[in-house]
XYZ file of C-alpha atoms in Angstrom:
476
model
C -4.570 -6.806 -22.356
C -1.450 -8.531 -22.056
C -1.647 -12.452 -21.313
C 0.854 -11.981 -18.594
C -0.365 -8.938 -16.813
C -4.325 -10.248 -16.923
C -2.759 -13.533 -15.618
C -1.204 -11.648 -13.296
C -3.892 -9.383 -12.156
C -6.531 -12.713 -11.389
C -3.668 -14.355 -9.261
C -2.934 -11.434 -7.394
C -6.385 -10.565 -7.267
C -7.470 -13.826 -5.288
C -4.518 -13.733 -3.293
C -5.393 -9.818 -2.186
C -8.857 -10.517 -1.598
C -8.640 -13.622 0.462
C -5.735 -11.795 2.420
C -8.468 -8.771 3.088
C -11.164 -10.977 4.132
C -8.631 -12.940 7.046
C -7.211 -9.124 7.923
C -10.773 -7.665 8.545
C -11.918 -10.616 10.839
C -8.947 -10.528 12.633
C -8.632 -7.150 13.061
C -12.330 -6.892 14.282
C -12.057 -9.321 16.422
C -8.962 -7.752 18.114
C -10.398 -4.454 18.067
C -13.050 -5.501 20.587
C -10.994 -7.558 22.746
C -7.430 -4.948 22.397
C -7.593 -1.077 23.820
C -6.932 2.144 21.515
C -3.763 2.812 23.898
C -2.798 -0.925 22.579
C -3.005 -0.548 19.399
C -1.698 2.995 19.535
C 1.391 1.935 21.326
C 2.424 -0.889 18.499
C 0.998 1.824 15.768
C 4.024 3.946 16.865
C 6.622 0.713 17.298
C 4.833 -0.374 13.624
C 5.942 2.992 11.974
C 9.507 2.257 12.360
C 8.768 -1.110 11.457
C 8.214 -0.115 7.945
C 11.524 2.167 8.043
C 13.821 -0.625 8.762
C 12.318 -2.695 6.764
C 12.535 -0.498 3.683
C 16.351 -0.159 5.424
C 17.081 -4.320 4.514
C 15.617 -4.078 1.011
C 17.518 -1.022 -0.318
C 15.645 -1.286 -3.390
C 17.431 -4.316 -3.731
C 13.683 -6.174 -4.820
C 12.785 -4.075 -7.710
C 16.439 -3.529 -8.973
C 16.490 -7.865 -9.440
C 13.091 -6.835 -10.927
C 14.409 -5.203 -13.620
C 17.800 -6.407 -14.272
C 17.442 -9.908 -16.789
C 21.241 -10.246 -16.515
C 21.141 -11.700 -13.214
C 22.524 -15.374 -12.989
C 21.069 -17.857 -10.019
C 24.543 -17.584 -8.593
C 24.422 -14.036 -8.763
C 21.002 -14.177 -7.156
C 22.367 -16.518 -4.687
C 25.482 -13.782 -3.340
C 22.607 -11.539 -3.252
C 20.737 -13.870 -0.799
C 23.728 -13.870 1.058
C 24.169 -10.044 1.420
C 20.466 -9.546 2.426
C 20.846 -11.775 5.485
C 23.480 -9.900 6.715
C 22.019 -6.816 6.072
C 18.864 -8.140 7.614
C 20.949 -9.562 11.079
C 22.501 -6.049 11.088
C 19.202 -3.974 10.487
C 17.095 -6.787 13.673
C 19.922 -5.716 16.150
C 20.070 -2.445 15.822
C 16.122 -2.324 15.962
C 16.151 -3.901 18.692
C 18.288 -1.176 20.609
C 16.525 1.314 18.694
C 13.729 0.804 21.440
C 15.847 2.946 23.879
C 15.437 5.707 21.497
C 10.918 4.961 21.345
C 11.145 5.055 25.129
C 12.641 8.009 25.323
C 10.802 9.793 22.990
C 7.851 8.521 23.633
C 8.262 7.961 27.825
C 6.963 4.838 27.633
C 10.135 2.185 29.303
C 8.080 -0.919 27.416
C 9.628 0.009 23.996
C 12.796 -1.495 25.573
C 11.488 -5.140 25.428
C 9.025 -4.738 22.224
C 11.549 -3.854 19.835
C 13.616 -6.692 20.510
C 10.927 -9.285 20.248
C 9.981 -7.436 16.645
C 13.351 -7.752 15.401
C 12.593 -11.517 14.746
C 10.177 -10.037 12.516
C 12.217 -7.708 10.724
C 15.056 -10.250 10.455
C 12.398 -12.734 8.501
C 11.598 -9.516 6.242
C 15.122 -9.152 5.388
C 15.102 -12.723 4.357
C 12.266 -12.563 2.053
C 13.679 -9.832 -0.090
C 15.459 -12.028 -2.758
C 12.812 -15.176 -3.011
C 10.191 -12.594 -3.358
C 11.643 -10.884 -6.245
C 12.790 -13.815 -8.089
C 9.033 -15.129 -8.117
C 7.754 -11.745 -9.276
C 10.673 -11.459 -11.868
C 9.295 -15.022 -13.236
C 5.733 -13.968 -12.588
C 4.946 -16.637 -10.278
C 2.475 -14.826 -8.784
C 0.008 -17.468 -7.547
C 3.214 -18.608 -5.621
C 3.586 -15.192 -4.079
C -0.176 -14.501 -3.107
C -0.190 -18.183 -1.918
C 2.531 -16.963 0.796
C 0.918 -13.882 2.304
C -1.906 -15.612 2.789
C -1.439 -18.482 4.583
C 1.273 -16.355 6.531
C -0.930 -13.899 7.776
C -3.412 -16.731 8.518
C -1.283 -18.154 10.776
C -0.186 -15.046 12.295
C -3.569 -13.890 12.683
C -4.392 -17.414 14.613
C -1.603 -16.732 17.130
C -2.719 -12.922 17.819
C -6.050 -13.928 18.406
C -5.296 -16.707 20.593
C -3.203 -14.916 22.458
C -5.349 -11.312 22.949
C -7.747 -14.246 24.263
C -5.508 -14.926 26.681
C -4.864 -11.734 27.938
C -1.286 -11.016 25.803
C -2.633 -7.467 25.057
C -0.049 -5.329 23.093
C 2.142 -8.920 22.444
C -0.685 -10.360 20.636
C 0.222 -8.003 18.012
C 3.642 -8.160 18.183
C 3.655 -12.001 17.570
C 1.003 -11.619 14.887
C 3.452 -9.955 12.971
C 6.336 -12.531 13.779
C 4.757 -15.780 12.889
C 3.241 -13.851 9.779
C 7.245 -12.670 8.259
C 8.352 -15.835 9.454
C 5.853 -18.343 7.634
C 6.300 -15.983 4.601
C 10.119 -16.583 4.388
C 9.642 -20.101 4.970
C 7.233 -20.819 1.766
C 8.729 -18.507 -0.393
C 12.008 -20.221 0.309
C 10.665 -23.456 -0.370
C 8.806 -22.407 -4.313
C 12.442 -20.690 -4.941
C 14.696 -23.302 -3.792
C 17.257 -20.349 -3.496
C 20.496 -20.932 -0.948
C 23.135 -18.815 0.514
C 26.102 -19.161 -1.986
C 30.039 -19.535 -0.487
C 31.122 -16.713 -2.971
C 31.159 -13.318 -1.769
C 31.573 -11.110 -4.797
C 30.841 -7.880 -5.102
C 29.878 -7.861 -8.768
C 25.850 -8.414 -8.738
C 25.521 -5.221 -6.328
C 27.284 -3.350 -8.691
C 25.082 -4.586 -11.036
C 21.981 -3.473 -9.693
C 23.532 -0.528 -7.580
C 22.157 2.835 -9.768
C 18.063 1.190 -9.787
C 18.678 0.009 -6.243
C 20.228 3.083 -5.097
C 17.713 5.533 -6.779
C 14.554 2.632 -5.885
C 16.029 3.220 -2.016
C 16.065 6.989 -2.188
C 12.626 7.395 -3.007
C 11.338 4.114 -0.675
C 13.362 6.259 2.475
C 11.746 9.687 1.171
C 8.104 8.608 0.777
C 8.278 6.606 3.999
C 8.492 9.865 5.506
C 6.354 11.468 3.611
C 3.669 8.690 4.452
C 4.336 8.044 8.132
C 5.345 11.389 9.413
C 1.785 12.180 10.457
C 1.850 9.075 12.682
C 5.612 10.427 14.404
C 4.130 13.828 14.901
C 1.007 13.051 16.369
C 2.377 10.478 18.474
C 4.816 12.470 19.850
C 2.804 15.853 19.627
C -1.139 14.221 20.265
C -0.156 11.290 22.017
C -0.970 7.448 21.565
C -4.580 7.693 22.091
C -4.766 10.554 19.296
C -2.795 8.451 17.193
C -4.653 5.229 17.726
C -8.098 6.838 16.330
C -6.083 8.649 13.519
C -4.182 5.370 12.453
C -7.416 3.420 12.556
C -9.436 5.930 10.094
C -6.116 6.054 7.859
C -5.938 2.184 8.303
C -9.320 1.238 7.178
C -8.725 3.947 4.119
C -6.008 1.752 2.845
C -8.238 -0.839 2.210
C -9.574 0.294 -1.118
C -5.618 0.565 -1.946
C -4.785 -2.701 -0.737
C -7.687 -3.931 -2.848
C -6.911 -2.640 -6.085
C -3.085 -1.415 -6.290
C -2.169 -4.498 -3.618
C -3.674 -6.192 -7.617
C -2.265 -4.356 -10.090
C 1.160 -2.819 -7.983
C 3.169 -5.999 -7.991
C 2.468 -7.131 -11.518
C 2.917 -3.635 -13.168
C 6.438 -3.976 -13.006
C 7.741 -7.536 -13.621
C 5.388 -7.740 -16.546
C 5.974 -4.245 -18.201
C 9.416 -4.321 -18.362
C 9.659 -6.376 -20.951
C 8.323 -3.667 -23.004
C 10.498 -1.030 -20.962
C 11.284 0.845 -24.624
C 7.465 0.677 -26.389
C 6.194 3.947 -25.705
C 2.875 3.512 -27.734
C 2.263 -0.247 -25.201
C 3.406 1.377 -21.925
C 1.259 4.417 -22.728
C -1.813 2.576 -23.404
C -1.367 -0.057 -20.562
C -1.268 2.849 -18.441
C -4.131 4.847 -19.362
C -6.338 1.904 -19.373
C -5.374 1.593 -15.479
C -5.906 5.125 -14.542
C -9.814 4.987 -16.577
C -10.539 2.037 -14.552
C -9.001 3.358 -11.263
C -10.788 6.340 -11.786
C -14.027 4.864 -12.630
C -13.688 2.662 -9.426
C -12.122 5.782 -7.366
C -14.359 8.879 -7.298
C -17.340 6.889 -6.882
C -15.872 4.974 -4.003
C -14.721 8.365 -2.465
C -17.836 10.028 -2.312
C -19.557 7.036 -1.254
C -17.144 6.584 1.843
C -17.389 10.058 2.911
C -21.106 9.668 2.845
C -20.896 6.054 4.875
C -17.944 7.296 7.404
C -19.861 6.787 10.513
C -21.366 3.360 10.299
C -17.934 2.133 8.711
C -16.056 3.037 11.881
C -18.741 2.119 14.477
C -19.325 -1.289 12.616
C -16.116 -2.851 11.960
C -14.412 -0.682 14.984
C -17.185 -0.373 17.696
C -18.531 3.625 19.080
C -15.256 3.458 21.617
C -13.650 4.926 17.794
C -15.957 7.610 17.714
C -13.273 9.962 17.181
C -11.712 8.155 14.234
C -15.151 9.445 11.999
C -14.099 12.844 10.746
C -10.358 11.934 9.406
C -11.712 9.126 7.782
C -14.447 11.303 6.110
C -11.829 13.826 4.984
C -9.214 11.439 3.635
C -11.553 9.272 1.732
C -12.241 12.581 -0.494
C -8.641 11.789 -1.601
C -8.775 7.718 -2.432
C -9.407 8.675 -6.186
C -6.195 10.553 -6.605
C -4.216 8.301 -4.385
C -5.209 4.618 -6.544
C -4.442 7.004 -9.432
C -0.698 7.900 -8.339
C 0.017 4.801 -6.984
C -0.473 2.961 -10.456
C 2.477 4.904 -11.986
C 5.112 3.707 -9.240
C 5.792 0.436 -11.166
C 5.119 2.177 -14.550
C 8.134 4.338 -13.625
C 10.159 1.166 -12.122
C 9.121 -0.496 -15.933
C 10.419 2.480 -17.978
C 13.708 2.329 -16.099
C 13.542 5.750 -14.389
C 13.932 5.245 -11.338
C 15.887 8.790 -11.043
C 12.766 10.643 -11.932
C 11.065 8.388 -9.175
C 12.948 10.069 -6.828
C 12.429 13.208 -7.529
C 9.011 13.553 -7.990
C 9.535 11.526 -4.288
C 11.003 14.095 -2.362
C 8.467 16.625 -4.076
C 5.844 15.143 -2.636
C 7.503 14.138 1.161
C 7.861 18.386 0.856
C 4.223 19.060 0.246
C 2.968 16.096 2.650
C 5.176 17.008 5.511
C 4.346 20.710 5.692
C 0.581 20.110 5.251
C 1.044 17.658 8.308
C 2.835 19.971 10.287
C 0.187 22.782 9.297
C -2.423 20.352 10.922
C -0.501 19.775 13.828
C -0.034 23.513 14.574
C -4.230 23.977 14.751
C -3.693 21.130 17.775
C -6.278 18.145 16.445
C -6.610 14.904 14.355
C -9.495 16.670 12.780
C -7.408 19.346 11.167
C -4.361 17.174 10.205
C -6.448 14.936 7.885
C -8.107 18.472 6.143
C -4.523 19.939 5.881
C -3.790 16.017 4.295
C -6.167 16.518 2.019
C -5.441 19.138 0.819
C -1.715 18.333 -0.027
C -2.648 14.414 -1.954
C -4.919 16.611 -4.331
C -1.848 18.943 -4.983
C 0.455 15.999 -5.291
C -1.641 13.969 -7.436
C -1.835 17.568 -10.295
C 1.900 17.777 -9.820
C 2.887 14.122 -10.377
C 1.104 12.968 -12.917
C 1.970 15.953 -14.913
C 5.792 15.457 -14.743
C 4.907 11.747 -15.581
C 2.651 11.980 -18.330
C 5.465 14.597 -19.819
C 8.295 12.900 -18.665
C 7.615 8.993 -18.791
C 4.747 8.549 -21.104
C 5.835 11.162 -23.499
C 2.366 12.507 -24.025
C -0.215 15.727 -23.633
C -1.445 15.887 -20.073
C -4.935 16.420 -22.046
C -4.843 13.020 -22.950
C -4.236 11.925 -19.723
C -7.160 14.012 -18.035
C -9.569 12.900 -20.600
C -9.620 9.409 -18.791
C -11.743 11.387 -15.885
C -14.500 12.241 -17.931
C -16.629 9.345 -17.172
C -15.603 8.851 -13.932
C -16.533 12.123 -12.706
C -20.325 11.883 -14.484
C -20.339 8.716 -12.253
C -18.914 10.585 -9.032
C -21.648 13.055 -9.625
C -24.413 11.192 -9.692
C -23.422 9.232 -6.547
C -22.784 12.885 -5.266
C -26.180 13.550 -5.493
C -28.050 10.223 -4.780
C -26.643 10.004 -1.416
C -26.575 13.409 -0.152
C -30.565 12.810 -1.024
C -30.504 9.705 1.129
C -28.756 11.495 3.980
C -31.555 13.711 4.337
C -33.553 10.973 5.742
C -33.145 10.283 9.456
C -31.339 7.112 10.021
C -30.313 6.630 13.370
C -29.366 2.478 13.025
C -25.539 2.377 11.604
C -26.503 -0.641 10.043
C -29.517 0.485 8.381
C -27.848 3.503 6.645
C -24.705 1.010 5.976
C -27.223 -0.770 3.885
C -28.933 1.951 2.047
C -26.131 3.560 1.049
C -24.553 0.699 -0.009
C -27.333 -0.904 -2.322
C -27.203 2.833 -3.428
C -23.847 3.111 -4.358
C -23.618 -0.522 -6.231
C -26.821 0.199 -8.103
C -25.640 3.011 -9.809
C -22.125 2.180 -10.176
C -23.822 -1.151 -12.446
C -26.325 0.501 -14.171
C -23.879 3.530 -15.061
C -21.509 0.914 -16.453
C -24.266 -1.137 -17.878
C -25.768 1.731 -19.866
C -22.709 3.667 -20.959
C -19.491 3.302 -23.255
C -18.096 1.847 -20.133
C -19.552 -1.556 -20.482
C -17.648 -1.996 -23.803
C -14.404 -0.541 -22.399
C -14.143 -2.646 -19.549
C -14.520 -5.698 -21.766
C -11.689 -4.177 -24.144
C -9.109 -3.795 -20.798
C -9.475 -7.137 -20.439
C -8.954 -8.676 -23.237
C -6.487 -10.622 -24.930
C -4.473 -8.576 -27.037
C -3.645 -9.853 -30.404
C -0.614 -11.366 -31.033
């Protein structure tokens, strides 16, 4: 493997994982001490979030990604454009809460969205210093900055839910986490705002950025429209146990893409026209996404229940079956999401669009189908349903269209993955024959279960060696 990408991956790695482990004690913690109707009113306000958000970058990140003409002061005028894109995109969020309390009939939007535009402000901000470090692969520098930002931010919510700030406990979570972000990524780029206000560098990146935007503003819909819907349709409670199943499903893809996402990119577009590298890089991911993926899925469909009444509490009881029915679909999902910056790499951001609004089409009607039975329960089945199709459908049109190769080949990195599926398939459906009423008990067993044969499998098999050959150093 690449020097740069296993460097890369480690850095990332540590940052990730130390990020998850202060996200899952804060978010227990708040989880006892905060109300589903909480967290269900800032899940809506947070949906949006992401919109505007996506609204400052304009796949301005990724397009500084890929361009190697840029200058520092071309960087620089972009600084300057993203903070006035960012002051423009925090004001009009924060009148944007007139349009959340009318839609939603709930007159505390008003006030929220204002306070969160500090937030979204401080995103706007970090677009530029954040690419630049990626683009120079500084990515302890990068993982250094979420963490101690959301460390901080965490602090502050859970000082203040202790103090009774309910639903602004969240909201200044978030704030003190974009702000100390900003701040430290400032600081390792040393970037400032530039008096020249040429247009040039935006024309420069303008076709990746505009294409990079295009499919950022599509697959936020696709992605978030079940949270809109059921919101408006379902109502907050509804969406509070939904969002928490979907929420604590993300975790195996904040894990492992939240590792290899960022890096894909900066580090394989160097290599942009080496079909043969690109090709290979990528199919090594998918094996060892897959090998990681369908045994994971099966193991938390099996282990739904005591996952949500653990880290959650039984007041989530409702959040069980949509977090059994999308974790069928984590497999496909780490899968898909590995060819985003394989796509950004290859230049193609065009075809990233497309196969974009493809999916938003597939995602949104199956979302709408679920919403027309009138549960939670049926939404996630009808979700289901439509990642599996996406997942066929895209990675076809990439393996053809990006990798230049025979979707055979691309397939035949399943093989051992779904021996290993299988036999987790089997060993815990065994186990849950056996009565266990204890969540913690059957947490366990399944568990111990799951890890045992995942090591042995990879122990004892062709996988052992194959794993060792991912990582190492290729030969110069």
């Amino acid at each position: 493997m690449n020097s740069q990408l296993k460097k890369g991956f480690i850095f990332t790695a540590i940052g990730t994982y130390s990020n998850f482990i202060v996200q899952i004690i804060i978010q227990t913690i708040l989880s006892r001490l905060l109300t589903p109707h909480e967290y269900g009113i800032v899940a809506i306000m947070q949906v949006f979030i992401v919109f505007f958000a996506l609204m400052i970058e304009a796949g301005m990140g990724p397009a500084i990604i890929q361009n190697k003409q840029l200058t520092n002061d071309d960087n620089r005028i972009l600084f300057n454009y993203s903070a006035v894109i960012g002051i423009g995109i925090a004001i009009f969020f924060g009148f944007f809460g007139l349009i959340l309390s009318w839609i939603y009939g709930n007159k505390i939007y008003i006030l929220l969205t204002w306070i969160q535009s500090i937030s979204v402000l401080f995103n706007g901000l970090n677009v530029v210093p954040t690419a630049l470090l990626n683009k120079k692969k500084r990515f302890k520098a990068v993982n250094f900055s979420i963490v101690v930002g959301n460390l901080f931010g965490g602090i502050v919510g859970v000082t203040l839910a202790l103090r009774g700030g309910g639903v602004y406990s969240l909201i200044f979570s978030a704030i003190t986490s974009s702000f100390m972000n900003f701040m430290l990524n400032r600081f390792f780029t040393a970037i400032k705002f530039s008096a020249s206000w040429d247009t040039r560098p935006l024309k420069t990146i303008w076709t990746f950025s505009k294409n990079q935007f295009s499919f950022n503003f599509i697959n936020y819909f696709s992605r978030n429209s079940d949270n809109i819907l059921i919101g408006k349709f379902m109502g907050a409670d509804s969406l509070a146990n939904y969002s928490k199943a979907y929420q604590l499903l993300m975790i195996p893809s904040t894990l492992l893409m939240g590792v290899i996402g960022p890096v894909l990119q900066p580090v394989l577009s160097d290599y942009q026209d080496d079909d043969y590298y690109v090709r290979k890089t990528s199919y090594s991911i998918v094996h060892l996404l897959g090998l990681i993926g369908m045994p994971l899925s099966i193991f938390l469909y099996f282990t739904s229940k005591p996952i949500i009444f653990i880290f959650f509490g039984n007041q989530w009881a409702d959040a069980v079956f949509p977090f059994s029915m999308i974790s069928l679909t984590i497999w496909s999902q780490l899968v898909i999401s590995s060819f985003g910056g394989i796509i950004q790499a290859r230049n193609k951001s065009e075809l990233l669009f497309k196969i974009g609004v493809m999916n938003a089409g597939i995602t949104v009607g199956a979302i709408v189908s679920g919403i027309v039975f009138g549960t939670i329960n049926m939404v996630s089945i009808c979700l289901m349903i439509a990642f599996f199709i996406n997942f066929f459908i895209s990675s076809l049109i990439i393996v053809k269209k990006v990798l230049n190769d025979k979707y055979f080949n691309f397939l035949n990195n399943f093989s051992s993955p779904l021996i290993l599926g299988g036999l987790v398939f089997i060993l815990l459906w065994t186990t849950s024959l056996i009565p266990v009423t204890n969540v913690f008990f059957n947490l366990t067993i399944n568990s111990s279960v799951f890890v045992i044969t995942v090591v042995l499998f990879i122990l004892f098999s062709k996988e052992r060696q194959i794993i060792i050959d991912i990582f190492q150093k290729d030969k110069e």
